[in-house]
């Protein structure tokens, strides 16, 4: 009920702001398992000086989608690692690129985490392999109903006070409707630019190192990115699902940037060619193997 939502808002606001801080940004997978090698070929590790700090997803041969809150500095010293399974040890399928552009969404609000989305342009295109392939992005008219299963991946810590994992982790969590998520976090806290996912009982979540990573759902045999790991209150807490930037809200913005960057497919799209047909020509969508 509305009264319940108001009471929940008061409770969450006290928890969030008792230390005069915003909800902690999500950087960790909790309650998941090690991902099989090559299962998520679009997953990237963003690193500075050899240290992982955020995730991201490959969306074509030269662009990566991630979270705006990951970046407050220049591309200097930043590397994007693709085809990576382990943060240490041998990675025979991995390649790396530097970054030439960091483009945060112009309406990103660090106070509310609204529009927490960012594009990175790689220094040169990557060659697609079984371990390095782009993910399809949710169309602007996409709907992800409450209860739909989604997967989140990353190298963040696996629990409070536990070390970061060596290998890429994965966790399955159901979508939580925005109305319920607003009740959980406080009315007005969750905008239309966000999508939530998690168990009401808690125990599974993304949290601190996973920021910027993909939340994907399988539709008609194809993996679709619905969200970008953004923020949450605590980690895997009951009735406090993870919050993600809703990818479908940013198709126009993404397309505009890629168009101006000179992507051939996007130039055709800008002239009126069908976007889906163009994507198929460029083979940028990977048919799921599960």
PDB file of C-alpha atoms in Angstrom:
ATOM      1  CA  UNK A   1       0.000   0.000   0.000  1.00  0.00           C
ATOM      2  CA  UNK A   2       0.965   3.645  -0.257  1.00  0.00           C
ATOM      3  CA  UNK A   3       1.219   3.890   3.541  1.00  0.00           C
ATOM      4  CA  UNK A   4       3.580   0.932   3.565  1.00  0.00           C
ATOM      5  CA  UNK A   5       5.758   2.590   0.924  1.00  0.00           C
ATOM      6  CA  UNK A   6       5.949   5.797   2.963  1.00  0.00           C
ATOM      7  CA  UNK A   7       6.995   3.891   6.084  1.00  0.00           C
ATOM      8  CA  UNK A   8       9.583   1.978   4.087  1.00  0.00           C
ATOM      9  CA  UNK A   9      10.948   5.229   2.726  1.00  0.00           C
ATOM     10  CA  UNK A  10      11.506   6.583   6.233  1.00  0.00           C
ATOM     11  CA  UNK A  11      13.294   3.384   7.273  1.00  0.00           C
ATOM     12  CA  UNK A  12      15.550   3.251   4.227  1.00  0.00           C
ATOM     13  CA  UNK A  13      16.398   6.946   4.368  1.00  0.00           C
ATOM     14  CA  UNK A  14      17.596   6.470   7.944  1.00  0.00           C
ATOM     15  CA  UNK A  15      19.731   3.498   6.948  1.00  0.00           C
ATOM     16  CA  UNK A  16      21.160   5.269   3.920  1.00  0.00           C
ATOM     17  CA  UNK A  17      21.840   8.683   5.362  1.00  0.00           C
ATOM     18  CA  UNK A  18      22.651   7.865   8.984  1.00  0.00           C
ATOM     19  CA  UNK A  19      26.332   8.161   8.035  1.00  0.00           C
ATOM     20  CA  UNK A  20      25.670  11.122   5.731  1.00  0.00           C
ATOM     21  CA  UNK A  21      26.357   9.012   2.667  1.00  0.00           C
ATOM     22  CA  UNK A  22      24.484   7.702  -0.347  1.00  0.00           C
ATOM     23  CA  UNK A  23      23.830   3.983  -0.890  1.00  0.00           C
ATOM     24  CA  UNK A  24      27.080   2.186  -1.614  1.00  0.00           C
ATOM     25  CA  UNK A  25      27.778   1.618  -5.279  1.00  0.00           C
ATOM     26  CA  UNK A  26      27.644  -2.017  -6.324  1.00  0.00           C
ATOM     27  CA  UNK A  27      30.995  -3.677  -6.859  1.00  0.00           C
ATOM     28  CA  UNK A  28      30.665  -7.320  -5.794  1.00  0.00           C
ATOM     29  CA  UNK A  29      28.918 -10.621  -6.694  1.00  0.00           C
ATOM     30  CA  UNK A  30      27.342 -12.298  -3.640  1.00  0.00           C
ATOM     31  CA  UNK A  31      25.792 -15.781  -3.567  1.00  0.00           C
ATOM     32  CA  UNK A  32      26.967 -16.769  -7.036  1.00  0.00           C
ATOM     33  CA  UNK A  33      29.348 -19.297  -8.542  1.00  0.00           C
ATOM     34  CA  UNK A  34      32.358 -19.385 -10.853  1.00  0.00           C
ATOM     35  CA  UNK A  35      31.299 -18.731 -14.455  1.00  0.00           C
ATOM     36  CA  UNK A  36      32.290 -21.369 -17.041  1.00  0.00           C
ATOM     37  CA  UNK A  37      35.058 -20.151 -19.347  1.00  0.00           C
ATOM     38  CA  UNK A  38      33.609 -18.321 -22.356  1.00  0.00           C
ATOM     39  CA  UNK A  39      30.050 -18.183 -20.996  1.00  0.00           C
ATOM     40  CA  UNK A  40      29.893 -14.386 -20.980  1.00  0.00           C
ATOM     41  CA  UNK A  41      32.129 -13.269 -23.898  1.00  0.00           C
ATOM     42  CA  UNK A  42      31.056  -9.617 -23.656  1.00  0.00           C
ATOM     43  CA  UNK A  43      32.255  -9.202 -20.049  1.00  0.00           C
ATOM     44  CA  UNK A  44      35.273  -6.905 -19.659  1.00  0.00           C
ATOM     45  CA  UNK A  45      37.501  -5.939 -16.749  1.00  0.00           C
ATOM     46  CA  UNK A  46      38.398  -2.264 -16.411  1.00  0.00           C
ATOM     47  CA  UNK A  47      41.782  -1.825 -14.781  1.00  0.00           C
ATOM     48  CA  UNK A  48      44.178   0.905 -13.694  1.00  0.00           C
ATOM     49  CA  UNK A  49      47.806   0.019 -13.016  1.00  0.00           C
ATOM     50  CA  UNK A  50      46.869  -3.649 -13.297  1.00  0.00           C
ATOM     51  CA  UNK A  51      44.106  -3.501 -10.681  1.00  0.00           C
ATOM     52  CA  UNK A  52      40.471  -4.321 -11.488  1.00  0.00           C
ATOM     53  CA  UNK A  53      38.021  -1.632 -10.368  1.00  0.00           C
ATOM     54  CA  UNK A  54      34.884  -1.980 -12.522  1.00  0.00           C
ATOM     55  CA  UNK A  55      33.232  -4.198 -15.104  1.00  0.00           C
ATOM     56  CA  UNK A  56      31.667  -3.442 -18.460  1.00  0.00           C
ATOM     57  CA  UNK A  57      30.220  -5.064 -21.574  1.00  0.00           C
ATOM     58  CA  UNK A  58      31.416  -5.098 -25.171  1.00  0.00           C
ATOM     59  CA  UNK A  59      28.656  -3.765 -27.454  1.00  0.00           C
ATOM     60  CA  UNK A  60      30.564  -3.766 -30.753  1.00  0.00           C
ATOM     61  CA  UNK A  61      34.143  -4.063 -31.945  1.00  0.00           C
ATOM     62  CA  UNK A  62      35.282  -0.753 -30.455  1.00  0.00           C
ATOM     63  CA  UNK A  63      32.852   0.318 -27.723  1.00  0.00           C
ATOM     64  CA  UNK A  64      32.203  -0.778 -24.143  1.00  0.00           C
ATOM     65  CA  UNK A  65      29.154   0.026 -22.014  1.00  0.00           C
ATOM     66  CA  UNK A  66      29.729   0.622 -18.292  1.00  0.00           C
ATOM     67  CA  UNK A  67      28.652   2.823 -15.351  1.00  0.00           C
ATOM     68  CA  UNK A  68      29.291   6.566 -15.157  1.00  0.00           C
ATOM     69  CA  UNK A  69      30.191   6.413 -11.464  1.00  0.00           C
ATOM     70  CA  UNK A  70      33.287   4.367 -12.355  1.00  0.00           C
ATOM     71  CA  UNK A  71      34.934   7.370 -14.026  1.00  0.00           C
ATOM     72  CA  UNK A  72      35.970  10.711 -12.631  1.00  0.00           C
ATOM     73  CA  UNK A  73      39.355  10.981 -14.340  1.00  0.00           C
ATOM     74  CA  UNK A  74      40.917  10.853 -17.823  1.00  0.00           C
ATOM     75  CA  UNK A  75      41.593   7.645 -19.808  1.00  0.00           C
ATOM     76  CA  UNK A  76      45.272   7.809 -18.810  1.00  0.00           C
ATOM     77  CA  UNK A  77      46.419   4.469 -17.419  1.00  0.00           C
ATOM     78  CA  UNK A  78      43.073   2.791 -18.105  1.00  0.00           C
ATOM     79  CA  UNK A  79      42.975  -0.600 -19.829  1.00  0.00           C
ATOM     80  CA  UNK A  80      40.039  -2.714 -20.967  1.00  0.00           C
ATOM     81  CA  UNK A  81      40.675  -6.444 -20.667  1.00  0.00           C
ATOM     82  CA  UNK A  82      38.541  -8.744 -22.816  1.00  0.00           C
ATOM     83  CA  UNK A  83      38.269 -12.532 -22.929  1.00  0.00           C
ATOM     84  CA  UNK A  84      39.435 -12.628 -19.326  1.00  0.00           C
ATOM     85  CA  UNK A  85      38.563 -15.445 -16.930  1.00  0.00           C
ATOM     86  CA  UNK A  86      40.981 -14.940 -14.047  1.00  0.00           C
ATOM     87  CA  UNK A  87      42.389 -11.740 -12.588  1.00  0.00           C
ATOM     88  CA  UNK A  88      45.619 -13.626 -11.921  1.00  0.00           C
ATOM     89  CA  UNK A  89      47.392 -16.417 -13.733  1.00  0.00           C
ATOM     90  CA  UNK A  90      47.245 -17.411 -17.380  1.00  0.00           C
ATOM     91  CA  UNK A  91      44.526 -16.014 -19.671  1.00  0.00           C
ATOM     92  CA  UNK A  92      45.288 -17.404 -23.153  1.00  0.00           C
ATOM     93  CA  UNK A  93      42.086 -15.966 -24.662  1.00  0.00           C
ATOM     94  CA  UNK A  94      42.519 -12.436 -23.321  1.00  0.00           C
ATOM     95  CA  UNK A  95      43.388  -9.236 -25.157  1.00  0.00           C
ATOM     96  CA  UNK A  96      43.581  -5.678 -23.875  1.00  0.00           C
ATOM     97  CA  UNK A  97      43.006  -2.203 -25.248  1.00  0.00           C
ATOM     98  CA  UNK A  98      43.559   1.288 -23.954  1.00  0.00           C
ATOM     99  CA  UNK A  99      40.745   3.856 -23.987  1.00  0.00           C
ATOM    100  CA  UNK A 100      40.582   6.934 -26.217  1.00  0.00           C
ATOM    101  CA  UNK A 101      37.274   8.372 -24.967  1.00  0.00           C
ATOM    102  CA  UNK A 102      35.224   8.243 -21.764  1.00  0.00           C
ATOM    103  CA  UNK A 103      31.697   9.521 -22.413  1.00  0.00           C
ATOM    104  CA  UNK A 104      29.479   9.758 -19.345  1.00  0.00           C
ATOM    105  CA  UNK A 105      25.783  10.397 -19.893  1.00  0.00           C
ATOM    106  CA  UNK A 106      25.282  14.181 -19.843  1.00  0.00           C
ATOM    107  CA  UNK A 107      22.466  13.872 -17.287  1.00  0.00           C
ATOM    108  CA  UNK A 108      24.310  11.577 -14.895  1.00  0.00           C
ATOM    109  CA  UNK A 109      23.588  12.618 -11.305  1.00  0.00           C
ATOM    110  CA  UNK A 110      26.159  11.381  -8.786  1.00  0.00           C
ATOM    111  CA  UNK A 111      23.816  12.247  -5.911  1.00  0.00           C
ATOM    112  CA  UNK A 112      20.893  10.117  -7.065  1.00  0.00           C
ATOM    113  CA  UNK A 113      22.820   7.777  -9.415  1.00  0.00           C
ATOM    114  CA  UNK A 114      20.264   8.531 -12.130  1.00  0.00           C
ATOM    115  CA  UNK A 115      21.546   7.992 -15.692  1.00  0.00           C
ATOM    116  CA  UNK A 116      24.496   5.999 -14.335  1.00  0.00           C
ATOM    117  CA  UNK A 117      25.756   4.929 -17.742  1.00  0.00           C
ATOM    118  CA  UNK A 118      28.936   5.495 -19.729  1.00  0.00           C
ATOM    119  CA  UNK A 119      30.542   4.581 -23.060  1.00  0.00           C
ATOM    120  CA  UNK A 120      34.234   3.819 -23.574  1.00  0.00           C
ATOM    121  CA  UNK A 121      35.867   3.926 -26.994  1.00  0.00           C
ATOM    122  CA  UNK A 122      38.675   1.416 -27.395  1.00  0.00           C
ATOM    123  CA  UNK A 123      42.010   2.381 -28.937  1.00  0.00           C
ATOM    124  CA  UNK A 124      41.450  -0.097 -31.782  1.00  0.00           C
ATOM    125  CA  UNK A 125      38.790  -2.648 -32.782  1.00  0.00           C
ATOM    126  CA  UNK A 126      38.890  -6.145 -31.330  1.00  0.00           C
ATOM    127  CA  UNK A 127      38.446  -9.338 -33.324  1.00  0.00           C
ATOM    128  CA  UNK A 128      35.461 -11.416 -32.254  1.00  0.00           C
ATOM    129  CA  UNK A 129      36.177 -14.932 -31.003  1.00  0.00           C
ATOM    130  CA  UNK A 130      34.387 -17.552 -28.916  1.00  0.00           C
ATOM    131  CA  UNK A 131      35.660 -15.666 -25.865  1.00  0.00           C
ATOM    132  CA  UNK A 132      35.252 -12.072 -27.071  1.00  0.00           C
ATOM    133  CA  UNK A 133      31.866 -11.160 -28.558  1.00  0.00           C
ATOM    134  CA  UNK A 134      29.392  -8.295 -28.083  1.00  0.00           C
ATOM    135  CA  UNK A 135      26.085  -8.462 -26.289  1.00  0.00           C
ATOM    136  CA  UNK A 136      22.756  -7.311 -27.728  1.00  0.00           C
ATOM    137  CA  UNK A 137      21.247  -4.268 -26.041  1.00  0.00           C
ATOM    138  CA  UNK A 138      17.616  -4.068 -24.934  1.00  0.00           C
ATOM    139  CA  UNK A 139      15.472  -2.194 -27.454  1.00  0.00           C
ATOM    140  CA  UNK A 140      13.823   1.057 -26.409  1.00  0.00           C
ATOM    141  CA  UNK A 141      10.418  -0.650 -26.168  1.00  0.00           C
ATOM    142  CA  UNK A 142      11.685  -3.630 -24.148  1.00  0.00           C
ATOM    143  CA  UNK A 143       9.802  -4.770 -21.057  1.00  0.00           C
ATOM    144  CA  UNK A 144      11.361  -6.936 -18.362  1.00  0.00           C
ATOM    145  CA  UNK A 145       8.549  -8.149 -16.143  1.00  0.00           C
ATOM    146  CA  UNK A 146       8.856  -8.756 -12.431  1.00  0.00           C
ATOM    147  CA  UNK A 147      10.152 -12.266 -11.790  1.00  0.00           C
ATOM    148  CA  UNK A 148      12.017 -12.620 -15.086  1.00  0.00           C
ATOM    149  CA  UNK A 149      15.362 -14.288 -14.433  1.00  0.00           C
ATOM    150  CA  UNK A 150      18.515 -12.334 -15.152  1.00  0.00           C
ATOM    151  CA  UNK A 151      22.223 -12.962 -14.729  1.00  0.00           C
ATOM    152  CA  UNK A 152      24.881 -10.620 -13.385  1.00  0.00           C
ATOM    153  CA  UNK A 153      28.623 -11.220 -13.733  1.00  0.00           C
ATOM    154  CA  UNK A 154      31.815  -9.736 -12.341  1.00  0.00           C
ATOM    155  CA  UNK A 155      35.010 -10.052 -10.321  1.00  0.00           C
ATOM    156  CA  UNK A 156      33.862  -8.182  -7.227  1.00  0.00           C
ATOM    157  CA  UNK A 157      34.190  -9.620  -3.723  1.00  0.00           C
ATOM    158  CA  UNK A 158      31.970 -12.594  -2.896  1.00  0.00           C
ATOM    159  CA  UNK A 159      30.853 -11.359   0.520  1.00  0.00           C
ATOM    160  CA  UNK A 160      31.395  -8.864   3.279  1.00  0.00           C
ATOM    161  CA  UNK A 161      35.050  -8.851   4.441  1.00  0.00           C
ATOM    162  CA  UNK A 162      35.917 -11.642   1.983  1.00  0.00           C
ATOM    163  CA  UNK A 163      38.671 -11.331  -0.658  1.00  0.00           C
ATOM    164  CA  UNK A 164      37.963 -10.744  -4.330  1.00  0.00           C
ATOM    165  CA  UNK A 165      37.613 -13.950  -6.360  1.00  0.00           C
ATOM    166  CA  UNK A 166      40.262 -15.044  -8.841  1.00  0.00           C
ATOM    167  CA  UNK A 167      37.728 -16.104 -11.462  1.00  0.00           C
ATOM    168  CA  UNK A 168      34.761 -14.434 -13.096  1.00  0.00           C
ATOM    169  CA  UNK A 169      31.628 -14.999 -11.014  1.00  0.00           C
ATOM    170  CA  UNK A 170      27.970 -15.226 -12.035  1.00  0.00           C
ATOM    171  CA  UNK A 171      24.705 -14.981 -10.124  1.00  0.00           C
ATOM    172  CA  UNK A 172      21.069 -15.425 -11.171  1.00  0.00           C
ATOM    173  CA  UNK A 173      18.521 -12.987  -9.755  1.00  0.00           C
ATOM    174  CA  UNK A 174      14.890 -12.192 -10.667  1.00  0.00           C
ATOM    175  CA  UNK A 175      13.766  -8.776 -11.861  1.00  0.00           C
ATOM    176  CA  UNK A 176      11.920  -6.720  -9.235  1.00  0.00           C
ATOM    177  CA  UNK A 177       9.293  -4.297 -10.532  1.00  0.00           C
ATOM    178  CA  UNK A 178      10.024  -0.590 -10.123  1.00  0.00           C
ATOM    179  CA  UNK A 179       6.921  -0.062  -7.987  1.00  0.00           C
ATOM    180  CA  UNK A 180       8.091  -2.646  -5.453  1.00  0.00           C
ATOM    181  CA  UNK A 181      11.678  -1.412  -5.673  1.00  0.00           C
ATOM    182  CA  UNK A 182      10.492   2.119  -4.891  1.00  0.00           C
ATOM    183  CA  UNK A 183       8.730   0.768  -1.825  1.00  0.00           C
ATOM    184  CA  UNK A 184      11.978  -0.922  -0.792  1.00  0.00           C
ATOM    185  CA  UNK A 185      14.211   2.110  -1.293  1.00  0.00           C
ATOM    186  CA  UNK A 186      11.780   4.956  -0.730  1.00  0.00           C
ATOM    187  CA  UNK A 187       9.190   6.488  -3.032  1.00  0.00           C
ATOM    188  CA  UNK A 188      10.852   8.426  -5.828  1.00  0.00           C
ATOM    189  CA  UNK A 189      14.291   6.900  -5.263  1.00  0.00           C
ATOM    190  CA  UNK A 190      13.994   4.490  -8.207  1.00  0.00           C
ATOM    191  CA  UNK A 191      13.447   6.306 -11.505  1.00  0.00           C
ATOM    192  CA  UNK A 192      12.272   5.050 -14.892  1.00  0.00           C
ATOM    193  CA  UNK A 193      15.951   4.990 -15.866  1.00  0.00           C
ATOM    194  CA  UNK A 194      16.588   2.175 -13.392  1.00  0.00           C
ATOM    195  CA  UNK A 195      15.730  -1.516 -13.161  1.00  0.00           C
ATOM    196  CA  UNK A 196      16.010  -3.664 -10.032  1.00  0.00           C
ATOM    197  CA  UNK A 197      16.814  -7.335  -9.478  1.00  0.00           C
ATOM    198  CA  UNK A 198      17.239  -9.527  -6.412  1.00  0.00           C
ATOM    199  CA  UNK A 199      15.604 -12.001  -4.050  1.00  0.00           C
ATOM    200  CA  UNK A 200      13.189 -10.740  -1.400  1.00  0.00           C
ATOM    201  CA  UNK A 201      14.995 -13.018   1.067  1.00  0.00           C
ATOM    202  CA  UNK A 202      18.381 -11.620   0.047  1.00  0.00           C
ATOM    203  CA  UNK A 203      21.489 -13.767  -0.302  1.00  0.00           C
ATOM    204  CA  UNK A 204      22.224 -13.095  -3.979  1.00  0.00           C
ATOM    205  CA  UNK A 205      23.314  -9.774  -5.433  1.00  0.00           C
ATOM    206  CA  UNK A 206      25.898  -7.666  -7.206  1.00  0.00           C
ATOM    207  CA  UNK A 207      27.776  -5.267  -4.956  1.00  0.00           C
ATOM    208  CA  UNK A 208      31.328  -3.391  -4.621  1.00  0.00           C
ATOM    209  CA  UNK A 209      34.143  -4.340  -8.242  1.00  0.00           C
ATOM    210  CA  UNK A 210      31.037  -5.436 -10.229  1.00  0.00           C
ATOM    211  CA  UNK A 211      30.007  -1.828 -10.973  1.00  0.00           C
ATOM    212  CA  UNK A 212      29.437  -1.184 -14.657  1.00  0.00           C
ATOM    213  CA  UNK A 213      29.006  -4.864 -15.434  1.00  0.00           C
ATOM    214  CA  UNK A 214      26.072  -6.311 -17.378  1.00  0.00           C
ATOM    215  CA  UNK A 215      22.745  -7.650 -16.197  1.00  0.00           C
ATOM    216  CA  UNK A 216      21.425  -9.889 -18.980  1.00  0.00           C
ATOM    217  CA  UNK A 217      18.306 -11.929 -19.702  1.00  0.00           C
ATOM    218  CA  UNK A 218      17.793 -14.597 -22.328  1.00  0.00           C
ATOM    219  CA  UNK A 219      15.074 -13.908 -24.892  1.00  0.00           C
ATOM    220  CA  UNK A 220      14.369 -16.181 -27.860  1.00  0.00           C
ATOM    221  CA  UNK A 221      17.748 -17.872 -27.521  1.00  0.00           C
ATOM    222  CA  UNK A 222      19.657 -14.606 -27.407  1.00  0.00           C
ATOM    223  CA  UNK A 223      21.229 -12.773 -24.483  1.00  0.00           C
ATOM    224  CA  UNK A 224      19.951  -9.219 -24.058  1.00  0.00           C
ATOM    225  CA  UNK A 225      21.548  -6.673 -21.739  1.00  0.00           C
ATOM    226  CA  UNK A 226      18.813  -5.111 -19.624  1.00  0.00           C
ATOM    227  CA  UNK A 227      20.909  -3.299 -17.029  1.00  0.00           C
ATOM    228  CA  UNK A 228      24.270  -1.912 -15.946  1.00  0.00           C
ATOM    229  CA  UNK A 229      25.331  -2.578 -12.336  1.00  0.00           C
ATOM    230  CA  UNK A 230      24.828   0.699 -10.450  1.00  0.00           C
ATOM    231  CA  UNK A 231      24.048   0.776  -6.705  1.00  0.00           C
ATOM    232  CA  UNK A 232      22.409  -0.841  -3.703  1.00  0.00           C
ATOM    233  CA  UNK A 233      22.025  -0.527   0.053  1.00  0.00           C
ATOM    234  CA  UNK A 234      24.265  -3.140   1.632  1.00  0.00           C
ATOM    235  CA  UNK A 235      24.908  -6.398  -0.214  1.00  0.00           C
ATOM    236  CA  UNK A 236      22.302  -9.098  -0.800  1.00  0.00           C
ATOM    237  CA  UNK A 237      20.152  -7.707   2.015  1.00  0.00           C
ATOM    238  CA  UNK A 238      16.504  -8.850   2.288  1.00  0.00           C
ATOM    239  CA  UNK A 239      14.047  -6.572   0.461  1.00  0.00           C
ATOM    240  CA  UNK A 240      16.851  -4.381  -0.922  1.00  0.00           C
ATOM    241  CA  UNK A 241      17.479  -5.573  -4.494  1.00  0.00           C
ATOM    242  CA  UNK A 242      20.386  -4.396  -6.602  1.00  0.00           C
ATOM    243  CA  UNK A 243      19.703  -1.354  -8.774  1.00  0.00           C
ATOM    244  CA  UNK A 244      20.857  -1.107 -12.382  1.00  0.00           C
ATOM    245  CA  UNK A 245      20.788   1.521 -15.114  1.00  0.00           C
ATOM    246  CA  UNK A 246      17.969   0.519 -17.492  1.00  0.00           C
ATOM    247  CA  UNK A 247      19.681   0.035 -20.870  1.00  0.00           C
ATOM    248  CA  UNK A 248      16.509   0.372 -22.960  1.00  0.00           C
ATOM    249  CA  UNK A 249      16.230   4.022 -21.908  1.00  0.00           C
ATOM    250  CA  UNK A 250      19.517   4.878 -23.617  1.00  0.00           C
ATOM    251  CA  UNK A 251      19.243   3.441 -27.125  1.00  0.00           C
ATOM    252  CA  UNK A 252      18.957   6.873 -28.749  1.00  0.00           C
ATOM    253  CA  UNK A 253      21.917   8.253 -26.794  1.00  0.00           C
ATOM    254  CA  UNK A 254      24.092   5.218 -27.523  1.00  0.00           C
ATOM    255  CA  UNK A 255      23.189   5.183 -31.204  1.00  0.00           C
ATOM    256  CA  UNK A 256      23.930   8.875 -31.580  1.00  0.00           C
ATOM    257  CA  UNK A 257      27.402   8.529 -30.089  1.00  0.00           C
ATOM    258  CA  UNK A 258      28.281   5.465 -32.130  1.00  0.00           C
ATOM    259  CA  UNK A 259      26.948   7.150 -35.263  1.00  0.00           C
ATOM    260  CA  UNK A 260      29.137  10.182 -34.828  1.00  0.00           C
ATOM    261  CA  UNK A 261      32.093   7.934 -34.060  1.00  0.00           C
ATOM    262  CA  UNK A 262      31.926   6.623 -37.627  1.00  0.00           C
ATOM    263  CA  UNK A 263      30.652   3.085 -37.120  1.00  0.00           C
ATOM    264  CA  UNK A 264      29.564   1.944 -40.642  1.00  0.00           C
ATOM    265  CA  UNK A 265      26.491   0.138 -39.387  1.00  0.00           C
ATOM    266  CA  UNK A 266      25.343   3.123 -37.377  1.00  0.00           C
ATOM    267  CA  UNK A 267      25.828   5.448 -40.360  1.00  0.00           C
ATOM    268  CA  UNK A 268      23.420   3.242 -42.303  1.00  0.00           C
ATOM    269  CA  UNK A 269      21.021   3.300 -39.377  1.00  0.00           C
ATOM    270  CA  UNK A 270      21.180   7.099 -39.303  1.00  0.00           C
ATOM    271  CA  UNK A 271      20.139   7.168 -42.978  1.00  0.00           C
ATOM    272  CA  UNK A 272      17.009   5.203 -42.167  1.00  0.00           C
ATOM    273  CA  UNK A 273      18.123   1.598 -42.505  1.00  0.00           C
ATOM    274  CA  UNK A 274      16.474  -0.729 -40.005  1.00  0.00           C
ATOM    275  CA  UNK A 275      18.510  -1.035 -36.812  1.00  0.00           C
ATOM    276  CA  UNK A 276      17.867  -4.749 -36.321  1.00  0.00           C
ATOM    277  CA  UNK A 277      18.772  -5.520 -39.943  1.00  0.00           C
ATOM    278  CA  UNK A 278      21.933  -3.518 -39.537  1.00  0.00           C
ATOM    279  CA  UNK A 279      22.860  -5.316 -36.336  1.00  0.00           C
ATOM    280  CA  UNK A 280      22.387  -8.665 -38.088  1.00  0.00           C
ATOM    281  CA  UNK A 281      24.651  -7.562 -40.947  1.00  0.00           C
ATOM    282  CA  UNK A 282      27.399  -6.638 -38.503  1.00  0.00           C
ATOM    283  CA  UNK A 283      26.808  -9.858 -36.506  1.00  0.00           C
ATOM    284  CA  UNK A 284      27.033  -7.999 -33.236  1.00  0.00           C
ATOM    285  CA  UNK A 285      24.448 -10.116 -31.455  1.00  0.00           C
ATOM    286  CA  UNK A 286      25.507 -13.460 -30.063  1.00  0.00           C
ATOM    287  CA  UNK A 287      23.017 -16.319 -30.071  1.00  0.00           C
ATOM    288  CA  UNK A 288      23.008 -17.827 -26.582  1.00  0.00           C
ATOM    289  CA  UNK A 289      24.451 -21.304 -26.162  1.00  0.00           C
ATOM    290  CA  UNK A 290      22.484 -22.209 -23.033  1.00  0.00           C
TER     291      UNK A 290
END
